[in-house]
């Protein structure tokens, strides 16, 4: 490995990075990438042992492993896809119950045993074994990187003291058990509590957070410390015990400190670097995940290069950069990073466990020594317990929430040894450490015992002890606020009491972070955002998603039905538009982003198109809304607030909504439009009753229409008609303010029209139509929430183009080439009407499926078009039409 | 120890105070020293300005509220006893204390901690956190980071989330219950963290004595 690290490729890595100018990010990245990519590639070549090993095992194993992982409860508890039936893992999957009882690592070991057995049977000889290079360069980094990156930083630092202490004490415990250098070595490696095993078990058991983070953090750092200690002892062993003098022990300690602190520093430096780089990746989102991986891995390699603790370096790089990077990179990158890391870590973990299984089968690899094994088991247990008790005793002196006995029991019991210990012991050099075979055997047994026995029993134990479980609750904005307030409060109290306690330093750090670090490392746009606001948005998104996910189910979204809100009067007048809205009595469309949009030509076209269609395709049924007046200001405000909340969620919604939307579409009928209805509604798809809501002609009432409608059940296709004559248009709609969209054109953003509501107030008589036939029934509250989200989503969905005058468009419109031309519609007198000559025809709608559908070309539809009748007549016709349409569909 | 005793003897009714707040003599002495240090004019009373003189407190966004919490309504000054009593809110909850229904709720109980926090919000002392009050707190905590609009959305959401009886305000009961499990734990934890101050006092004192 050392030779590998000193190879030109690797050693040049960090420097190529440092020497490249940051401003030319792309070249740097590509060079980074290529160099990094080449390094692993060159690695197997330089290590001929590895390549034969890698290819057969990895290719055959990975597929089965991955699928086995996928079948594990961690990923999906309900799938048992036919694909899986072919791989061994499905053996473990035969019972749902089985997977819930047996932890993942147990199954992996069993799988390894089976595979190892097969291999042994066929080849009579152990073909595959763990190589140091593979382990240290590929497997370990992935595991540690994953753990480091996703370590909840705040909790971690809150409990840092505990973790550090438990670490060192537990490690030293193990040293006590043997005097020999080899045993020291062994003690070091066997004391490693495996984070993955612990994680898997604890996650399943849902122990409370404090306990979880302590054990997890401990095992993570333990990993690092173990590896460091392991290397130190390794060097001792290499020198030979007889040559080790007292001074060397101190040197060992010193080098331990240097190695770990140095590693940490390297990690932090890379964290800062990574955070800084991600500041500038706005245009190249695609490389963000790559950057994260590369830099974290680079931190690892660099530390390794200087023989510092690579694990610590990686861990701290992950922890350090997490906050800034997460804020800088896009949501998608975040997801990518998350799942890729998790997947990689799982794969690495799995490979190690399988190796464990394989080598357990091969008897030639290990020598049984009952004394050693039983002693080790007992010692491990006793020392773990002792260590925990001692250290909690010390800790409780400082801690505010003391760790009680139950916690201690679980902590000591949770000391699962796992892959890392095994890997380390396998990597021992048999020539230097004659007792290697014994150690291997013992380690295997220990791992088996801890993972199998303790892993299986810890759940009942936790149940039996009634350990406070983690409440699986989503964070609420209240918590967030109160938490901050409490932090401030405690800092203040410390100040008053004249103490420089934990909160004092925390506060100082936060100041520093806010004033310097964040400024340096965060994008400007991000920096200005408040964390609380982010949380708020996240919560909203989550709620909205859950509402949508639940679909037609009776909701759990009581929250979204927005109980009550404070008085609207207290809303500040933010923009002129909002003022205008308010003056008009509209509480509806306060979505600022919407308001700020200047509807563009395209939108306008769409609106025209829509009106055109609306006037002819819609079949309305009128009904006076009885509950028009029962809507209080409050509800409006609710909506208002909700809408504003939704601004940020558009992205998330789009997809879901898409699905839903098309679904709905199938069911809904095409509706006709009523001529003399309210103006502000252009088109909207809504889940509602087939109830027509004619709006009172007074402006103000009309403005509220949107929110109120949403309480109905079913789908509504509401259309707004554009003034028929060109004369009218300029008056009512100053050049292209019309915003409208046809639902069929842009399902994700059907209700663009809604943005215009405020402006349109004065336009006057346009109809709102809802079809009777709409059958979609959705519980009212759900619906309301749904609609709210949709409407705000929609408002965002289509970016506004520049405003253009209406008519110039006409000449350039693709109208003539549009499919519509060939439809019967075109032969209608309407063709010459102003309507047709409007830009609306050039809109994408024309090419939309709707238009090309038989519906459009049917004579039915063209009839109302042709007539453009007075109200009563139209009504009749519409009725007729609707029947026909219904039958058609 | 001699100094401890002599300091203690300077404080009137110290036994009673310790009984009431649960502070150890070492705590009391430590706090008394601090009190004296803050009380620059040696009047035996602290005025709001005295608190204001603490630099870091001035930077604390809700510092003035916390100062306010030391003064009972209508009072301009706070003496050592009330000072200690207020700080006692931040002592860790003692689990071992037997539940004695006849005794008044200890000042460091979870409920009183929450009550204390609640009062930081509830400035007009009407038992409810109104939207305006919440907004104030938010504004001071977030300052320039968010727009007024955002602040309001947050406030609205917060109230809406917490408000069980639909009165557009958060009552104490709602304040306690809203985040049913976790927030309580949080506050508990933080309440406990708050105790770190006093706990540190203890450890500081211990160190001092060891020296």
PDB file of C-alpha atoms in Angstrom, chain A residues 245-369:
ATOM      1  CA  UNK A 245      11.924   0.610  24.514  1.00  0.00           C
ATOM      2  CA  UNK A 246      10.009   2.687  26.923  1.00  0.00           C
ATOM      3  CA  UNK A 247      10.615   5.736  24.867  1.00  0.00           C
ATOM      4  CA  UNK A 248       8.957   4.050  21.979  1.00  0.00           C
ATOM      5  CA  UNK A 249       5.759   3.730  23.908  1.00  0.00           C
ATOM      6  CA  UNK A 250       5.716   7.440  24.388  1.00  0.00           C
ATOM      7  CA  UNK A 251       6.566   7.877  20.800  1.00  0.00           C
ATOM      8  CA  UNK A 252       3.688   5.638  20.076  1.00  0.00           C
ATOM      9  CA  UNK A 253       1.388   7.805  22.103  1.00  0.00           C
ATOM     10  CA  UNK A 254       2.774  10.919  20.517  1.00  0.00           C
ATOM     11  CA  UNK A 255       2.444   9.553  17.060  1.00  0.00           C
ATOM     12  CA  UNK A 256      -1.041   8.473  17.907  1.00  0.00           C
ATOM     13  CA  UNK A 257      -1.877  12.033  18.794  1.00  0.00           C
ATOM     14  CA  UNK A 258      -0.147  13.455  15.774  1.00  0.00           C
ATOM     15  CA  UNK A 259      -1.716  10.958  13.499  1.00  0.00           C
ATOM     16  CA  UNK A 260      -5.193  11.541  14.748  1.00  0.00           C
ATOM     17  CA  UNK A 261      -4.992  15.284  15.097  1.00  0.00           C
ATOM     18  CA  UNK A 262      -3.212  15.599  11.799  1.00  0.00           C
ATOM     19  CA  UNK A 263      -5.808  13.471  10.154  1.00  0.00           C
ATOM     20  CA  UNK A 264      -8.532  15.593  11.613  1.00  0.00           C
ATOM     21  CA  UNK A 265      -6.884  18.726  10.374  1.00  0.00           C
ATOM     22  CA  UNK A 266      -6.489  17.375   6.893  1.00  0.00           C
ATOM     23  CA  UNK A 267     -10.121  16.414   6.954  1.00  0.00           C
ATOM     24  CA  UNK A 268     -11.193  19.859   8.022  1.00  0.00           C
ATOM     25  CA  UNK A 269      -9.049  21.527   5.412  1.00  0.00           C
ATOM     26  CA  UNK A 270     -10.581  19.426   2.729  1.00  0.00           C
ATOM     27  CA  UNK A 271     -13.992  20.103   4.131  1.00  0.00           C
ATOM     28  CA  UNK A 272     -13.402  23.808   3.785  1.00  0.00           C
ATOM     29  CA  UNK A 273     -12.044  23.341   0.330  1.00  0.00           C
ATOM     30  CA  UNK A 274     -14.966  21.273  -0.748  1.00  0.00           C
ATOM     31  CA  UNK A 275     -17.438  23.702   0.676  1.00  0.00           C
ATOM     32  CA  UNK A 276     -15.655  26.512  -1.055  1.00  0.00           C
ATOM     33  CA  UNK A 277     -15.648  24.789  -4.397  1.00  0.00           C
ATOM     34  CA  UNK A 278     -19.298  23.929  -4.245  1.00  0.00           C
ATOM     35  CA  UNK A 279     -19.960  27.604  -3.980  1.00  0.00           C
ATOM     36  CA  UNK A 280     -19.244  27.907  -7.632  1.00  0.00           C
ATOM     37  CA  UNK A 281     -20.948  24.933  -9.093  1.00  0.00           C
ATOM     38  CA  UNK A 282     -24.202  26.560  -9.798  1.00  0.00           C
ATOM     39  CA  UNK A 283     -23.854  26.159 -13.506  1.00  0.00           C
ATOM     40  CA  UNK A 284     -22.523  22.668 -13.366  1.00  0.00           C
ATOM     41  CA  UNK A 285     -24.830  20.900 -11.052  1.00  0.00           C
ATOM     42  CA  UNK A 286     -23.960  17.577 -12.463  1.00  0.00           C
ATOM     43  CA  UNK A 287     -20.525  17.507 -10.960  1.00  0.00           C
ATOM     44  CA  UNK A 288     -21.665  18.312  -7.482  1.00  0.00           C
ATOM     45  CA  UNK A 289     -22.064  14.769  -6.239  1.00  0.00           C
ATOM     46  CA  UNK A 290     -18.875  13.847  -7.954  1.00  0.00           C
ATOM     47  CA  UNK A 291     -17.096  16.657  -6.222  1.00  0.00           C
ATOM     48  CA  UNK A 292     -18.334  15.547  -2.885  1.00  0.00           C
ATOM     49  CA  UNK A 293     -17.136  12.036  -3.395  1.00  0.00           C
ATOM     50  CA  UNK A 294     -13.856  13.030  -4.850  1.00  0.00           C
ATOM     51  CA  UNK A 295     -12.964  15.561  -2.251  1.00  0.00           C
ATOM     52  CA  UNK A 296     -13.907  13.320   0.601  1.00  0.00           C
ATOM     53  CA  UNK A 297     -11.958  10.542  -0.935  1.00  0.00           C
ATOM     54  CA  UNK A 298      -9.115  12.916  -1.585  1.00  0.00           C
ATOM     55  CA  UNK A 299      -9.093  13.828   2.043  1.00  0.00           C
ATOM     56  CA  UNK A 300      -8.705  10.184   2.756  1.00  0.00           C
ATOM     57  CA  UNK A 301      -5.917   9.686   0.296  1.00  0.00           C
ATOM     58  CA  UNK A 302      -4.071  12.776   1.336  1.00  0.00           C
ATOM     59  CA  UNK A 303      -4.110  11.800   4.938  1.00  0.00           C
ATOM     60  CA  UNK A 304      -3.001   8.357   3.980  1.00  0.00           C
ATOM     61  CA  UNK A 305      -0.254   9.891   1.944  1.00  0.00           C
ATOM     62  CA  UNK A 306       1.146  11.660   4.939  1.00  0.00           C
ATOM     63  CA  UNK A 307       0.480   8.605   7.058  1.00  0.00           C
ATOM     64  CA  UNK A 308      -2.034  10.466   9.093  1.00  0.00           C
ATOM     65  CA  UNK A 309      -5.256   8.937  10.154  1.00  0.00           C
ATOM     66  CA  UNK A 310      -7.147   8.685   6.951  1.00  0.00           C
ATOM     67  CA  UNK A 311     -10.318   7.617   8.636  1.00  0.00           C
ATOM     68  CA  UNK A 312     -10.402  10.532  10.982  1.00  0.00           C
ATOM     69  CA  UNK A 313      -9.599  12.781   8.099  1.00  0.00           C
ATOM     70  CA  UNK A 314     -12.456  11.437   6.095  1.00  0.00           C
ATOM     71  CA  UNK A 315     -14.862  11.491   8.956  1.00  0.00           C
ATOM     72  CA  UNK A 316     -14.143  15.048   9.801  1.00  0.00           C
ATOM     73  CA  UNK A 317     -14.152  16.081   6.214  1.00  0.00           C
ATOM     74  CA  UNK A 318     -17.615  14.643   5.984  1.00  0.00           C
ATOM     75  CA  UNK A 319     -18.826  16.204   9.174  1.00  0.00           C
ATOM     76  CA  UNK A 320     -17.239  19.522   8.471  1.00  0.00           C
ATOM     77  CA  UNK A 321     -18.394  20.054   4.967  1.00  0.00           C
ATOM     78  CA  UNK A 322     -21.824  18.642   5.387  1.00  0.00           C
ATOM     79  CA  UNK A 323     -23.502  21.817   6.488  1.00  0.00           C
ATOM     80  CA  UNK A 324     -22.094  24.027   3.796  1.00  0.00           C
ATOM     81  CA  UNK A 325     -22.144  21.558   1.002  1.00  0.00           C
ATOM     82  CA  UNK A 326     -25.690  20.560   1.671  1.00  0.00           C
ATOM     83  CA  UNK A 327     -26.663  24.165   1.494  1.00  0.00           C
ATOM     84  CA  UNK A 328     -24.729  24.807  -1.656  1.00  0.00           C
ATOM     85  CA  UNK A 329     -25.597  21.905  -3.832  1.00  0.00           C
ATOM     86  CA  UNK A 330     -28.917  21.301  -5.393  1.00  0.00           C
ATOM     87  CA  UNK A 331     -31.564  19.052  -4.069  1.00  0.00           C
ATOM     88  CA  UNK A 332     -30.912  16.482  -6.703  1.00  0.00           C
ATOM     89  CA  UNK A 333     -27.252  16.409  -5.964  1.00  0.00           C
ATOM     90  CA  UNK A 334     -28.075  15.953  -2.351  1.00  0.00           C
ATOM     91  CA  UNK A 335     -30.174  12.962  -3.103  1.00  0.00           C
ATOM     92  CA  UNK A 336     -27.551  11.553  -5.363  1.00  0.00           C
ATOM     93  CA  UNK A 337     -24.848  11.954  -2.804  1.00  0.00           C
ATOM     94  CA  UNK A 338     -26.982  10.445  -0.147  1.00  0.00           C
ATOM     95  CA  UNK A 339     -27.967   7.336  -1.944  1.00  0.00           C
ATOM     96  CA  UNK A 340     -24.712   6.767  -3.700  1.00  0.00           C
ATOM     97  CA  UNK A 341     -22.852   6.983  -0.455  1.00  0.00           C
ATOM     98  CA  UNK A 342     -25.246   4.718   1.292  1.00  0.00           C
ATOM     99  CA  UNK A 343     -25.115   2.244  -1.502  1.00  0.00           C
ATOM    100  CA  UNK A 344     -21.371   2.233  -1.640  1.00  0.00           C
ATOM    101  CA  UNK A 345     -21.124   1.826   2.076  1.00  0.00           C
ATOM    102  CA  UNK A 346     -23.576  -1.011   2.020  1.00  0.00           C
ATOM    103  CA  UNK A 347     -21.688  -2.701  -0.736  1.00  0.00           C
ATOM    104  CA  UNK A 348     -18.398  -2.369   1.052  1.00  0.00           C
ATOM    105  CA  UNK A 349     -19.925  -3.579   4.235  1.00  0.00           C
ATOM    106  CA  UNK A 350     -21.488  -6.477   2.505  1.00  0.00           C
ATOM    107  CA  UNK A 351     -18.298  -7.478   0.836  1.00  0.00           C
ATOM    108  CA  UNK A 352     -16.486  -7.504   4.120  1.00  0.00           C
ATOM    109  CA  UNK A 353     -19.161  -9.551   5.787  1.00  0.00           C
ATOM    110  CA  UNK A 354     -19.118 -11.987   3.004  1.00  0.00           C
ATOM    111  CA  UNK A 355     -15.423 -12.325   3.240  1.00  0.00           C
ATOM    112  CA  UNK A 356     -15.969 -12.994   6.840  1.00  0.00           C
ATOM    113  CA  UNK A 357     -18.360 -15.740   5.988  1.00  0.00           C
ATOM    114  CA  UNK A 358     -16.061 -17.159   3.403  1.00  0.00           C
ATOM    115  CA  UNK A 359     -13.017 -17.258   5.585  1.00  0.00           C
ATOM    116  CA  UNK A 360     -14.995 -18.710   8.416  1.00  0.00           C
ATOM    117  CA  UNK A 361     -15.650 -21.757   6.316  1.00  0.00           C
ATOM    118  CA  UNK A 362     -12.072 -22.254   5.346  1.00  0.00           C
ATOM    119  CA  UNK A 363     -10.515 -24.185   8.137  1.00  0.00           C
ATOM    120  CA  UNK A 364      -7.007 -23.869   6.885  1.00  0.00           C
ATOM    121  CA  UNK A 365      -7.134 -20.211   7.627  1.00  0.00           C
ATOM    122  CA  UNK A 366      -7.680 -20.376  11.272  1.00  0.00           C
ATOM    123  CA  UNK A 367      -6.651 -22.259  14.304  1.00  0.00           C
ATOM    124  CA  UNK A 368      -8.960 -22.937  17.123  1.00  0.00           C
ATOM    125  CA  UNK A 369      -7.944 -22.139  20.614  1.00  0.00           C
TER     126      UNK A 369
END
